[in-house]
Each structure stands twice: as structure tokens, then as C-alpha cells.
Short mmCIF file of C-alpha atoms in Angstrom, two decimals:
data_model
loop_
_atom_site.label_atom_id
_atom_site.label_comp_id
_atom_site.label_asym_id
_atom_site.label_seq_id
_atom_site.Cartn_x
_atom_site.Cartn_y
_atom_site.Cartn_z
CA UNK A 4 -20.62 -28.46 42.26
CA UNK A 5 -20.10 -30.00 38.86
CA UNK A 6 -18.20 -27.97 36.31
CA UNK A 7 -19.27 -27.02 32.81
CA UNK A 8 -20.20 -30.15 30.90
CA UNK A 9 -19.92 -30.65 27.18
CA UNK A 10 -20.87 -33.58 25.01
CA UNK A 11 -19.87 -35.32 22.99
CA UNK A 12 -16.16 -34.96 23.73
CA UNK A 13 -15.26 -36.13 20.24
CA UNK A 14 -17.44 -35.96 17.14
CA UNK A 15 -16.67 -37.20 13.64
CA UNK A 16 -18.84 -36.05 10.76
CA UNK A 17 -18.61 -36.45 6.99
CA UNK A 18 -18.76 -33.35 4.82
CA UNK A 19 -22.35 -32.21 4.41
CA UNK A 20 -23.66 -33.72 7.67
CA UNK A 21 -24.91 -31.79 10.68
CA UNK A 22 -23.05 -31.44 13.98
CA UNK A 23 -24.80 -30.74 17.30
CA UNK A 24 -22.67 -29.76 20.27
CA UNK A 25 -24.16 -29.55 23.76
CA UNK A 26 -23.17 -27.50 26.78
CA UNK A 27 -24.57 -27.62 30.30
CA UNK A 28 -23.38 -24.63 32.35
CA UNK A 29 -22.36 -24.78 35.96
CA UNK A 30 -25.23 -24.79 38.44
CA UNK A 31 -26.47 -21.28 39.03
CA UNK A 32 -24.87 -19.91 35.86
CA UNK A 33 -27.22 -18.36 33.33
CA UNK A 34 -24.62 -16.92 30.91
CA UNK A 35 -23.12 -19.18 28.26
CA UNK A 36 -20.35 -18.45 25.76
CA UNK A 37 -19.07 -20.52 22.84
CA UNK A 38 -15.48 -20.31 21.55
CA UNK A 39 -13.67 -22.11 18.74
CA UNK A 40 -10.03 -23.13 18.71
CA UNK A 41 -8.46 -24.00 15.38
CA UNK A 42 -5.31 -26.18 15.46
CA UNK A 43 -2.30 -24.36 16.95
CA UNK A 44 -4.31 -21.17 17.55
CA UNK A 45 -5.90 -19.32 20.43
CA UNK A 46 -9.59 -19.39 21.18
CA UNK A 47 -11.95 -17.14 19.22
CA UNK A 48 -15.31 -15.96 20.53
CA UNK A 49 -18.37 -17.13 18.65
CA UNK A 50 -21.57 -16.34 20.57
CA UNK A 51 -22.88 -15.24 23.97
CA UNK A 52 -26.30 -16.37 25.20
CA UNK A 53 -28.52 -16.05 28.21
CA UNK A 54 -31.59 -18.20 28.74
CA UNK A 55 -33.72 -17.96 25.59
CA UNK A 56 -31.74 -14.97 24.27
CA UNK A 57 -28.76 -14.46 21.99
CA UNK A 58 -26.90 -11.45 23.37
CA UNK A 59 -23.90 -11.25 21.03
CA UNK A 60 -23.31 -13.40 17.95
CA UNK A 61 -20.66 -11.21 16.37
CA UNK A 62 -18.19 -14.11 16.11
CA UNK A 63 -20.53 -16.58 14.44
CA UNK A 64 -20.11 -17.32 10.74
CA UNK A 65 -23.10 -15.91 8.89
CA UNK A 66 -24.14 -19.21 7.35
CA UNK A 67 -24.56 -22.78 8.61
CA UNK A 68 -23.94 -21.95 12.30
CA UNK A 69 -26.63 -21.37 14.91
CA UNK A 70 -26.86 -21.44 18.70
CA UNK A 71 -29.60 -21.61 21.27
CA UNK A 72 -29.97 -21.74 25.04
CA UNK A 73 -33.55 -22.81 25.78
CA UNK A 74 -35.41 -22.28 29.02
CA UNK A 75 -34.89 -25.94 29.87
CA UNK A 76 -31.92 -28.05 28.88
CA UNK A 77 -28.41 -27.42 27.59
CA UNK A 78 -27.15 -24.83 25.17
CA UNK A 79 -26.76 -26.21 21.63
CA UNK A 80 -24.29 -25.13 18.95
CA UNK A 81 -25.47 -26.44 15.60
CA UNK A 82 -23.37 -26.60 12.44
CA UNK A 83 -25.18 -27.54 9.27
CA UNK A 84 -23.54 -29.02 6.16
CA UNK A 85 -20.12 -29.24 7.81
CA UNK A 86 -16.95 -28.65 5.78
CA UNK A 87 -13.34 -29.63 6.52
CA UNK A 88 -12.59 -26.11 7.73
CA UNK A 89 -15.06 -26.61 10.61
CA UNK A 90 -12.69 -29.15 12.17
CA UNK A 91 -11.70 -27.58 15.49
CA UNK A 92 -12.17 -27.74 19.23
CA UNK A 93 -15.33 -26.01 20.40
CA UNK A 94 -15.36 -24.79 23.98
CA UNK A 95 -18.28 -23.65 26.05
CA UNK A 96 -17.91 -21.36 29.08
CA UNK A 97 -20.37 -20.15 31.67
CA UNK A 98 -20.53 -17.41 34.29
CA UNK A 99 -23.04 -16.47 37.00
CA UNK A 100 -23.36 -12.95 35.65
CA UNK A 101 -22.00 -11.04 32.65
CA UNK A 102 -19.04 -9.24 34.22
CA UNK A 103 -17.56 -12.20 36.03
CA UNK A 104 -15.00 -14.93 35.58
CA UNK A 105 -15.80 -17.48 32.87
CA UNK A 106 -15.38 -21.20 33.54
CA UNK A 107 -14.67 -23.51 30.62
CA UNK A 108 -15.84 -26.99 29.78
CA UNK A 109 -13.56 -29.74 28.43
CA UNK A 110 -14.45 -28.96 24.81
CA UNK A 111 -15.81 -30.95 21.88
CA UNK A 112 -13.30 -31.92 19.23
CA UNK A 113 -15.02 -31.97 15.85
CA UNK A 114 -13.37 -33.76 12.96
CA UNK A 115 -14.86 -33.46 9.48
CA UNK A 116 -13.79 -36.18 7.07
CA UNK B 28 -11.19 -4.39 18.83
CA UNK B 29 -8.89 -5.24 21.70
CA UNK B 30 -5.55 -6.78 20.78
CA UNK B 31 -3.80 -9.20 23.13
CA UNK B 32 -0.15 -10.11 22.71
CA UNK B 33 1.68 -12.74 24.71
CA UNK B 34 5.40 -13.30 25.02
CA UNK B 35 7.44 -15.31 24.60
CA UNK B 36 5.64 -17.61 22.15
CA UNK B 37 7.72 -20.59 23.25
CA UNK B 38 9.69 -21.32 26.39
CA UNK B 39 11.75 -24.42 27.18
CA UNK B 40 13.07 -24.86 30.71
CA UNK B 41 14.52 -27.47 33.00
CA UNK B 42 12.55 -28.72 35.95
CA UNK B 43 13.02 -26.42 38.93
CA UNK B 44 13.49 -23.24 36.91
CA UNK B 45 11.40 -20.09 37.32
CA UNK B 46 9.60 -18.32 34.47
CA UNK B 47 7.73 -15.11 33.70
CA UNK B 48 5.07 -14.92 31.01
CA UNK B 49 3.83 -11.57 29.76
CA UNK B 50 0.49 -10.39 28.38
CA UNK B 51 0.06 -6.95 26.80
CA UNK B 52 -3.34 -5.60 25.82
CA UNK B 53 -4.28 -2.62 23.71
CA UNK B 54 -7.17 -1.06 25.61
CA UNK B 55 -8.66 -0.77 29.07
CA UNK B 56 -10.40 -3.99 30.07
CA UNK B 57 -12.98 -5.11 32.58
CA UNK B 58 -11.28 -8.30 33.55
CA UNK B 59 -8.33 -10.49 32.75
CA UNK B 60 -7.97 -14.24 33.13
CA UNK B 61 -5.01 -16.61 32.87
CA UNK B 62 -5.53 -20.20 31.73
CA UNK B 63 -3.40 -23.30 31.39
CA UNK B 64 -4.27 -25.61 28.49
CA UNK B 65 -2.82 -28.97 29.38
CA UNK B 66 -1.55 -31.52 26.82
CA UNK B 67 -5.02 -33.13 26.79
CA UNK B 68 -6.55 -29.85 25.64
CA UNK B 69 -8.40 -28.94 28.83
CA UNK B 70 -8.52 -25.27 29.84
CA UNK B 71 -7.81 -24.74 33.50
CA UNK B 72 -8.60 -21.44 35.19
CA UNK B 73 -5.50 -20.08 36.92
CA UNK B 74 -6.35 -16.52 37.86
CA UNK B 75 -9.12 -13.99 37.50
CA UNK B 76 -7.11 -10.79 37.97
CA UNK B 77 -8.42 -7.46 36.61
CA UNK B 78 -5.80 -5.66 38.71
CA UNK B 79 -3.35 -6.23 41.53
CA UNK B 80 -1.48 -9.37 42.53
CA UNK B 81 -2.66 -12.86 43.42
CA UNK B 82 -0.81 -16.00 44.43
CA UNK B 83 -1.78 -19.65 44.33
CA UNK B 84 0.98 -22.03 45.39
CA UNK B 85 3.89 -21.83 42.96
CA UNK B 86 1.96 -19.53 40.64
CA UNK B 87 1.36 -15.83 40.99
CA UNK B 88 0.03 -13.11 38.71
CA UNK B 89 0.17 -9.35 38.58
CA UNK B 90 -1.96 -7.05 36.43
CA UNK B 91 -1.13 -3.36 36.01
CA UNK B 92 -4.29 -2.18 34.30
CA UNK B 93 -3.13 1.42 33.86
CA UNK B 94 -0.10 0.21 31.89
CA UNK B 95 -2.05 -2.53 30.09
CA UNK B 96 -0.05 -5.60 30.96
CA UNK B 97 -0.17 -8.68 33.12
CA UNK B 98 2.55 -11.09 34.22
CA UNK B 99 2.28 -14.74 35.22
CA UNK B 100 5.09 -16.13 37.38
CA UNK B 101 5.78 -19.84 37.73
CA UNK B 102 8.34 -20.84 40.32
CA UNK B 103 10.11 -24.19 40.76
CA UNK B 104 8.64 -25.54 37.50
CA UNK B 105 7.47 -29.14 37.31
CA UNK B 106 6.93 -31.28 34.21
CA UNK B 107 3.18 -31.09 34.85
CA UNK B 108 3.39 -27.33 34.22
CA UNK B 109 3.97 -28.05 30.52
CA UNK B 110 1.30 -26.86 28.12
CA UNK B 111 0.05 -23.60 26.66
CA UNK B 112 -0.69 -20.59 28.86
CA UNK B 113 -3.33 -18.19 27.61
CA UNK B 114 -4.14 -14.70 28.73
CA UNK B 115 -7.66 -13.48 27.95
CA UNK B 116 -9.15 -10.04 28.47
CA UNK B 117 -12.76 -9.10 28.51
CA UNK B 118 -13.97 -6.40 26.18
CA UNK B 119 -17.74 -5.96 26.30
CA UNK B 120 -19.10 -9.42 27.08
CA UNK B 121 -16.59 -11.70 25.38
CA UNK B 122 -13.08 -12.84 26.19
CA UNK B 123 -10.35 -11.99 23.69
CA UNK B 124 -7.50 -14.50 23.86
CA UNK B 125 -3.85 -14.07 23.11
CA UNK B 126 -2.00 -16.60 20.98
CA UNK B 127 -0.52 -18.25 24.04
CA UNK B 128 2.90 -19.16 25.39
CA UNK B 129 3.90 -22.80 24.91
CA UNK B 130 5.85 -23.91 27.96
CA UNK B 131 7.88 -27.11 27.92
CA UNK B 132 9.46 -28.30 31.17
CA UNK B 133 12.11 -30.97 30.69
CA UNK B 134 12.99 -33.37 33.53
#
């Protein structure tokens, strides 16, 4: 059973460009969570999604950030008009149901130049 | 919201030593997980432990939910144990992470 997959593993964008981060949950998992880790800090929750629904986006910045988890395909975290402060590691996690253990992917390291 | 505090922030030990990492949380929680973030940045699940005690090889964990703390024990440390150890508790649907304990094991 493959683990949570994220791609790309590393992403470099210039200020003002768009970044698209992808997450494929573990097989049988329909709950996806995105977290951000700034350098030398712990992980901070961003958004929780189930198929086709955003359940909790209380950790998402109000502007430029969006997330989706379509019926088919991976979950996407989209950052428009990136700024240097968006440079971070973005982790995706999945679980088979809401109240259970979360399993993390390897992360996408975004660098904004 | 829930606050999670981990101690100590940094720990430097010689290979073969034992260590205890602590996680305090401010409110009742539905679950608690321990992770190891290795030097390559990968998060590895160690324990899912809302209460009680679990053991996995040289690692064990205990959560006392009524007193709002959890302990991670590492025995006979190896250099591959180096990295950052995170405790995370679940409030509502999301995990709230502590700031981590950075463990360095010297040969």
C-alpha cells in the first residue's frame, strides 16, 4: 500500500508566479489535510478537505491561497502571485476517517526567489 | 485554541543513552500522535496514542489524558535517532503541533 504521495518534491518560483502542489492520499483515504512548516518551526494546519468539499479552511490565508480535492485525481494546493514569505515546506496528510491517525507525505519544499 | 508545549527544546546525547521527551497540552484531546522528522525533512509516524502506553522496539510512549501530558521514551539511542520529534494533538479535525524537541545523538 503506497503512502501519501506529493509532487513536486521541490518547487522554485519567482515572485508573482503561481505554485501548484499536488497530493495523492493513501488508498482508501478520503480525508486530506494540508500543513505548512516555516523554517525552524512546527507544522501549522491550513485546510481540511474531503472529496469535493472543504471542511475546515481556518488556517488558510484569506488571499492568494486555495485548495481543492476533486472527485477524481489528487488534492491541489494553489498559491497565486507567490511572495518570499510563502517559502516553506508544505505537507499533505490523509486519514481513512476524520477521527483517526493522520499519515504524512514527504512534503513539497517551495522556494520563492 | 489548544496549546501544545514540548520540552526540552534541544537535547544532545551520546550514543547508547536513554532520553525522555515531554508533551503538555492545554485541553482535552481526541488523539495524540508522535512524529520523528528526520534530517531530510520527512515526517515519520511513531505513535498514535490518545491514552495509555505503547511500545515499538526501543521507543515507547505514554499518554495520561486526564493530566494532559504525554511522554516519549527512547532507549539505547543511535545516531539515526537524530532529528526533531513532534507531538501533535487533535482538536476538532486538525492536528495542532508543538514546536518540537531537536535531538542530536553523537557517536
